[in-house]
Coordinates of C-alpha atoms and ligand atoms in Angstrom, one line a residue:
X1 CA 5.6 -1.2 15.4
X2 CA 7.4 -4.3 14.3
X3 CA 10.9 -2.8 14.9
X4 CA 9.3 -3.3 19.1
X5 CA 9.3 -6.5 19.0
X6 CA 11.6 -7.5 15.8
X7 CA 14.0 -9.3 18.2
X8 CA 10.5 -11.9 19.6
X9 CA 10.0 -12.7 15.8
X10 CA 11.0 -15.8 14.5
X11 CA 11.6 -17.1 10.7
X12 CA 8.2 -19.8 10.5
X13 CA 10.5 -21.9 8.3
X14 CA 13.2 -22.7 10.8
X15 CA 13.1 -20.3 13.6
X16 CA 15.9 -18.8 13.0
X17 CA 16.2 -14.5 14.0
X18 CA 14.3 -12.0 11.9
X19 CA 15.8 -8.4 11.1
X20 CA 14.9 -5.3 9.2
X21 CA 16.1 -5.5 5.3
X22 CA 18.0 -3.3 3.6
X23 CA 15.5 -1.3 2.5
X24 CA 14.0 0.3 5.9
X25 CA 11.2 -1.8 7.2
X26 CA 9.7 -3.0 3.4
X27 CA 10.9 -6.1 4.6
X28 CA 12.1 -8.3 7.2
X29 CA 15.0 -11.2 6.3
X30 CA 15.7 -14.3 8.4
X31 CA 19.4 -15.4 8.9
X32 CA 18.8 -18.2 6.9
X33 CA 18.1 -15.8 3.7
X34 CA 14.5 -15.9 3.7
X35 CA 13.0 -12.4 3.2
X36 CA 8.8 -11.5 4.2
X37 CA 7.7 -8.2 2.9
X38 CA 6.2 -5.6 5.2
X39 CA 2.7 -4.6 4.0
X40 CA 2.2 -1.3 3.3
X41 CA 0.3 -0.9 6.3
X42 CA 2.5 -1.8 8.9
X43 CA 2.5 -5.5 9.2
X44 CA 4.0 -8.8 8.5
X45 CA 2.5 -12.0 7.2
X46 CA 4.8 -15.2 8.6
X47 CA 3.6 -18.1 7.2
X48 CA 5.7 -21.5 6.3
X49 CA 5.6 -22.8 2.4
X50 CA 1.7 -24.6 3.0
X51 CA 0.4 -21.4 3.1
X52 CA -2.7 -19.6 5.4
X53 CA -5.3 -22.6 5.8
X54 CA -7.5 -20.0 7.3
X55 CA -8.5 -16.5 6.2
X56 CA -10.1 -15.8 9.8
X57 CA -12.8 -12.8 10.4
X58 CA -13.9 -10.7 7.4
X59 CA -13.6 -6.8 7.4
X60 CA -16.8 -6.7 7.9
X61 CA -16.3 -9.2 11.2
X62 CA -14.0 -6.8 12.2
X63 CA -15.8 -3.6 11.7
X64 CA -18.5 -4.8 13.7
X65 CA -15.9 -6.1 16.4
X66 CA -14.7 -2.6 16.5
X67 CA -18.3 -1.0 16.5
X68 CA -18.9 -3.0 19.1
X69 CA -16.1 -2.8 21.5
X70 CA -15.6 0.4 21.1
X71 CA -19.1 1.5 23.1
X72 CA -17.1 -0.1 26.0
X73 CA -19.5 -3.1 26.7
X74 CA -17.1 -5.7 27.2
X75 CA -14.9 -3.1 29.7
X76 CA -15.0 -5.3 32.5
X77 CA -13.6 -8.4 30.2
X78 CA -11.0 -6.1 29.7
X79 CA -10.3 -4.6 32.2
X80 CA -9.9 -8.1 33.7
X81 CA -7.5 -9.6 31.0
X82 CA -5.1 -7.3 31.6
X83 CA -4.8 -7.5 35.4
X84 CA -4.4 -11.0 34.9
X85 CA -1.2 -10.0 32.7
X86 CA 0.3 -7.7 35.3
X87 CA -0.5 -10.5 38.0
X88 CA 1.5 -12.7 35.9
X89 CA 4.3 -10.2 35.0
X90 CA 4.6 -9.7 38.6
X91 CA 4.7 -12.9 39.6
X92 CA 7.6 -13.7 37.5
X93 CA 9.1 -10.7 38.5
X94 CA 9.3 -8.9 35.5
X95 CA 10.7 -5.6 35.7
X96 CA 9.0 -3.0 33.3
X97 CA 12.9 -2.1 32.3
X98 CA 13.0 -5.6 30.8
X99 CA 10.1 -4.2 28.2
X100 CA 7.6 -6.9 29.1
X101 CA 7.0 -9.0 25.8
X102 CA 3.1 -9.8 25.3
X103 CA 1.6 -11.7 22.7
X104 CA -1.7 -12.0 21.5
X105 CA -3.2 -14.7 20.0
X106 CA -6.1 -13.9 17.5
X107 CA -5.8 -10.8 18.4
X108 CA -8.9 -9.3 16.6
X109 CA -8.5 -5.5 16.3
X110 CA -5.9 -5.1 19.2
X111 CA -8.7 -4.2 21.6
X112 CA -7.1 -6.2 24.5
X113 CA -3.5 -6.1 23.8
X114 CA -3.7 -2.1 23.8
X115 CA -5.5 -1.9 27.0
X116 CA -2.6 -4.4 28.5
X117 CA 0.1 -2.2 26.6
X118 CA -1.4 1.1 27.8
X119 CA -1.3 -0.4 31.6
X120 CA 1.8 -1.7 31.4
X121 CA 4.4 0.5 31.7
X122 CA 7.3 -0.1 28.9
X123 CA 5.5 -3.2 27.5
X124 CA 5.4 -4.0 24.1
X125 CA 3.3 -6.5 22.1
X126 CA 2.8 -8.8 19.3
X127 CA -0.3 -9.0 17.4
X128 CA -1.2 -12.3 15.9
X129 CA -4.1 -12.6 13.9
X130 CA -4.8 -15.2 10.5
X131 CA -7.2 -12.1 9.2
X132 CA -5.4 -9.7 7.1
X133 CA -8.7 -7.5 7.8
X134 CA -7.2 -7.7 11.3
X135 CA -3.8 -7.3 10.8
X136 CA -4.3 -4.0 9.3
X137 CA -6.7 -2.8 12.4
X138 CA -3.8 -4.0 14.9
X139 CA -0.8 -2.3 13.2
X140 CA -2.4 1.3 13.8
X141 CA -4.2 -0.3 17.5
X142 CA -0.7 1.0 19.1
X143 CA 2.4 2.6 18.9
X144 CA 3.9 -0.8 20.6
X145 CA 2.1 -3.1 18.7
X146 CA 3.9 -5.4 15.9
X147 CA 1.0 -6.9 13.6
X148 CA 1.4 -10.3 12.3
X149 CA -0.3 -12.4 9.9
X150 CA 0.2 -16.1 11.3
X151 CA -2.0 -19.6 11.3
X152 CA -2.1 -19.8 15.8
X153 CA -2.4 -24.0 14.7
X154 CA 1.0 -23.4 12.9
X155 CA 4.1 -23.2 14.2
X156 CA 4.3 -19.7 15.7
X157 CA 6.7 -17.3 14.5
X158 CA 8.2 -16.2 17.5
X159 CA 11.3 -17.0 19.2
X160 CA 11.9 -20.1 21.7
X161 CA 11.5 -18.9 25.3
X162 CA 10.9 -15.0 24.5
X163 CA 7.5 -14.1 25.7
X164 CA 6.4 -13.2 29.2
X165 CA 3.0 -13.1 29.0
X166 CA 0.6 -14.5 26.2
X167 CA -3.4 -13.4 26.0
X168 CA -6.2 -15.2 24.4
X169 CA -9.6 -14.1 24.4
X170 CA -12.2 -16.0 22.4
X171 CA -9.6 -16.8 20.3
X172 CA -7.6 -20.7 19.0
X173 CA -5.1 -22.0 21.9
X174 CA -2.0 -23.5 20.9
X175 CA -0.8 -24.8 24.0
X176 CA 2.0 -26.7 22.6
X177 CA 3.2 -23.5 20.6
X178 CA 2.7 -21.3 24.2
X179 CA 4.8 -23.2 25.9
X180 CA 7.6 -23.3 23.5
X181 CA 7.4 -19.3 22.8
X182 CA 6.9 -18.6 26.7
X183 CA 9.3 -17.8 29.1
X184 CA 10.0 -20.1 32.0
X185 CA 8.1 -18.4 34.3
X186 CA 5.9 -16.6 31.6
X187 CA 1.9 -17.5 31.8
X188 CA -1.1 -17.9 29.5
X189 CA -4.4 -15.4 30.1
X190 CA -7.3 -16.9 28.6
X191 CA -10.6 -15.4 28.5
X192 CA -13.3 -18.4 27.8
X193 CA -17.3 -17.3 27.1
X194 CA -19.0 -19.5 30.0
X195 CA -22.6 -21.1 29.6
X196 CA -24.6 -17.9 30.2
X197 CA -22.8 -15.5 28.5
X198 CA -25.4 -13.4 26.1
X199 CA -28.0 -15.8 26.9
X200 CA -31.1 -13.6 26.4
X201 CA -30.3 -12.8 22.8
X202 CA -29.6 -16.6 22.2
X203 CA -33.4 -18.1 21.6
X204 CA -34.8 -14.6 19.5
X205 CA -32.1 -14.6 17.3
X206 CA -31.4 -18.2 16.8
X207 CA -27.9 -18.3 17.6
X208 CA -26.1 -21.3 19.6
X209 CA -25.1 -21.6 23.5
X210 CA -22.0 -21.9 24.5
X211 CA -21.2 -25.0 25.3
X212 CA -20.7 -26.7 29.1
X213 CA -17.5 -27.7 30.1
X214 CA -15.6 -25.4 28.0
X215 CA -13.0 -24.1 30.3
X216 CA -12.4 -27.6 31.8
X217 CA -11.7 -29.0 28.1
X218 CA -9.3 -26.3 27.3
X219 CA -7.2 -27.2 30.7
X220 CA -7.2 -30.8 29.9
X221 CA -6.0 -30.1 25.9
X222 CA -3.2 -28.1 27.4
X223 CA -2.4 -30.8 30.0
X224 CA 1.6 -32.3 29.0
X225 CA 2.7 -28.5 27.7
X226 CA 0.3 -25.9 30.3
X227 CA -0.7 -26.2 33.7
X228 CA -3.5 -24.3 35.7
X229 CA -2.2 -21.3 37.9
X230 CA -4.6 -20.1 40.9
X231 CA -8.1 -20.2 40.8
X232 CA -9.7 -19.6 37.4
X233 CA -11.9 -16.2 37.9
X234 CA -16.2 -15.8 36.5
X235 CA -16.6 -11.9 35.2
X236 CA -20.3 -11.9 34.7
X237 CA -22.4 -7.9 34.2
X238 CA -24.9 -7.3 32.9
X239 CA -24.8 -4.7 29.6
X240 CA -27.8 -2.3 28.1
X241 CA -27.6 -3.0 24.4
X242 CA -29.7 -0.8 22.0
X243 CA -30.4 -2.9 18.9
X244 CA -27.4 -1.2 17.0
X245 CA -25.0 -2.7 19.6
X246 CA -26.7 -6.1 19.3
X247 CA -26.4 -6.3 15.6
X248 CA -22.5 -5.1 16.0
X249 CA -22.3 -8.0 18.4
X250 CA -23.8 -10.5 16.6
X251 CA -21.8 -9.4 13.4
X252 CA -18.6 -9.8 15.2
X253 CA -19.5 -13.7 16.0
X254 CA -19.3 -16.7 14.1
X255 CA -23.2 -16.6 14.4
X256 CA -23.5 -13.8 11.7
X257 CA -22.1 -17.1 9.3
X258 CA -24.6 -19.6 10.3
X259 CA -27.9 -16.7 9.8
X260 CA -28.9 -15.1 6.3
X261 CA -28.0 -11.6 7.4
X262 CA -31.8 -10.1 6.4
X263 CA -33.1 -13.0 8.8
X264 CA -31.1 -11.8 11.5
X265 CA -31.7 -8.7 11.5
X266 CA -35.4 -8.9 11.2
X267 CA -35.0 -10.8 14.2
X268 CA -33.3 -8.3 15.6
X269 CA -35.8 -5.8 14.6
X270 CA -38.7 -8.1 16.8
X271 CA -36.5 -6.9 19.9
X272 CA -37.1 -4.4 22.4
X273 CA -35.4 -1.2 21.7
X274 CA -33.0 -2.0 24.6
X275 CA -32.1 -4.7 26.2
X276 CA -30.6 -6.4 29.5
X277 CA -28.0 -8.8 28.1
X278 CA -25.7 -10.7 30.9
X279 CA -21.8 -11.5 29.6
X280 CA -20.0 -14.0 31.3
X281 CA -16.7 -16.0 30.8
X282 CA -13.8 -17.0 32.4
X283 CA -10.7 -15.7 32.9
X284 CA -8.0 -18.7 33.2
X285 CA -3.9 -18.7 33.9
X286 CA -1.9 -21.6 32.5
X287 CA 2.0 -21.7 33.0
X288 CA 4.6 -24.0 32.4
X289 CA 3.8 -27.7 33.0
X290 CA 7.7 -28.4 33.4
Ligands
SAM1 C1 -13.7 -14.1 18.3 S1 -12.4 -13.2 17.6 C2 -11.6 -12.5 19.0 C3 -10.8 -11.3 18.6 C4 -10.2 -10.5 19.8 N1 -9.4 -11.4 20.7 C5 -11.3 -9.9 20.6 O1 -11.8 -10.5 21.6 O2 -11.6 -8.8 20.3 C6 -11.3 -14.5 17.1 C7 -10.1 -13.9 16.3 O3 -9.2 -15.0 16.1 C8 -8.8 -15.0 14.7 N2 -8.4 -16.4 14.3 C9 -9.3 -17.4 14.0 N3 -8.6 -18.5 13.7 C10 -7.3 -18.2 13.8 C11 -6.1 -18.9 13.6 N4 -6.1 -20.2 13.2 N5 -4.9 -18.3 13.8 C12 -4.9 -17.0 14.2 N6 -6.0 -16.2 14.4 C13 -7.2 -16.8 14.2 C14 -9.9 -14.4 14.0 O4 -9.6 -13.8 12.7 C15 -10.5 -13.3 15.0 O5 -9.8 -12.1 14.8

C-alpha cells in the first residue's frame, strides 16, 4: 500500500516529501502544497506539469502478461531476479529491520516485485509503471506494494538516496534517475532478453530478434551514473508452450503491435499443438559509479 513506502515518494515537481492528506489516503500532498489524488484503486499517478508522454501496455497487454506469467514459465527469470536483490541487499548489509526499499521500474503487473517482496523478509516496494492498466494490477499485486503512475524517462518521483535495491526486467532504464534515487551502496538488477531468447517462435510468427549487443549497450548508456557489479549471469530453459501460452506471450510483447492480431494468430494456429521454446536473458548488477 502506498502508506509502505509514503516516506520513498517524492513530489515530481520539486522533490520535496509527500504525505497522506487530510482526507485518509484520497490524496497525497507535497510540502510545497501540491496535492495528487489517490485512484480509487489504490494508486498514485506522479507526473510533473508536461504530462504522461507515454500510455505504456494496454489492458489487454497486461492481461496477457498476467495469463502468461501466471502458468509459471518465466519462474526461473524470476526466481533469478530476486536473488540478485537479496545478493545485493546483503552486500550492502541491509538489515531486514531497516524494511529494505525496492523499486520497480516498469513494473508490469507486479510479477517480479511480489516474488522479491515475498522473499524478502520486511521488504516493501514501489511499483512504477506509465500504464494505468498496470498500475491498477500492481496496487492489489501485494500487501507491500505502493503503485505509481510515473514516465521512468522523467524525473522519478522518489526521494534522493532512498532506495536499496531497484529491478528492471524488460523494462526502460534510467540510469541517471537510478543513481540519484539509490542508496550509496544500493544496486540495479536488470534482466535483459539475450539473442536467443524465444527464438523458435521468431521466423513462424514473424516477430523480430532480439538484437546483439544488447546488454553491452545498456552498460555503456549507464557509464558516468552506473557501474557493472560482478559477472553478469545467462538464465536460458527451455519452456513447453501449448498454443494458448504462446498467444498470451506474444500479446504481452510489443510484437502483438507490429502484427494484425487475426494474422497472428492464424500463424499461430499453423503451430504444433506444443512447443519447445528456449528463454534466455541476462541478469545484470549496476551500482554506484562514484
Ligand atoms: C515488457 S513490459 C515488462 C513488465 C514487467 N517488468 C514484467 O516483466 O512482467 C514493460 C513495462 O514497462 C512499462 N513502460 C514502458 N515505458 C515506460 C516508461 N517510459 N515509464 C514507465 N514504465 C514504462 C510498460 O507499460 C510495461 O508494463
Amino acid at each position: 500500500m502506498l502508506s509502505d513506502v509514503i516516506d520513498l515518494l517524492a513530489d515530481p515537481v520539486d522533490g520535496s516529501r509527500l504525505t497522506p492528506g487530510e482526507d485518509r489516503w484520497q490524496t497525497v500532498v507535497s510540502d510545497t502544497g501540491h496535492t495528487y489524488e489517490v485512484a480509487r484503486q489504490g494508486y498514485v499517478t506522479l507526473c510533473g506539469g508536461a504530462g504522461l508522454r507515454y500510455s505504456g501496455d494496454d489492458a489487454s497487454m497486461i492481461d496477457a502478461r498476467e495469463t502468461f506469467l501466471s502458468g509459471g514459465h518465466f519462474a526461473p527469470f524470476v526466481e533469478a531476479v530476486t536473488h540478485h536483490v537479496e545478493e545485493a541487499l546483503d552486500e550492502a548489509h541491509v538489515a531486514e529491520e531497516a524494511h529494505p526499499a525496492i523499486v520497480e521500474i516498469g513494473a508490469g503487473t507486479g510479477y517480479y516485485l511480489s516474488h522479491a517482496l515475498d522473499t524478502i523478509q520486511n521488504s516493501r516496494g514501489v511499483g512504477i509503471d506509465v500504464s494505468t492498466a498496470a498500475a491498477k494490477r500492481l496496487a492489489n499485486a501485494h500487501p507491500r506494494i505502493g503503485a505509481v503512475v510515473a514516465d521512468a524517462w522523467s524525473t522519478l518521483p522518489l526521494r534522493e538516496g532512498s532506495v536499496d535495491a531497484i529491478m528492471v526486467v524488460f523494462a526502460p532504464r534510467n540510469a541517471a534517475e537510478f543513481a540519484r534515487i539509490l542508496k550509496p551502496a544500493g544496486q540495479v538488477v536488470v534482466l535483459t532478453p539475450e539473442v536467443g531468447h524465444l527464438v523458435e517462435l521468431r521466423e513462424p510468427l514473424g516477430i523480430l530478434d532480439v538484437e546483439e549487443g544488447k546488454v553491452d549497450r545498456m552498460i555503456k548508456q549507464a557509464s558516468g551514473h552506473l557501474k557493472v557489479v560482478g559477472e553478469p549471469e545467462t538464465v536460458e530453459f527451455e519452456m513447453n508452450l501449448d498454443q494458448a501460452s504462446i498467444s498470451a506471450q506474444i500479446g504481452m510483447s510489443p510484437s502483438a503491435r507490429h502484427i494484425h492480431p487475426q494474422v497472428l494468430q492464424e500463424r499461430i494456429a499453423q503451430l504444433p499443438s506444443t512447443m519447445t521454446v528456449t528463454a534466455r536473458a541476462v541478469v545484470t548488477r549496476l551500482g554506484q559509479a562514484h
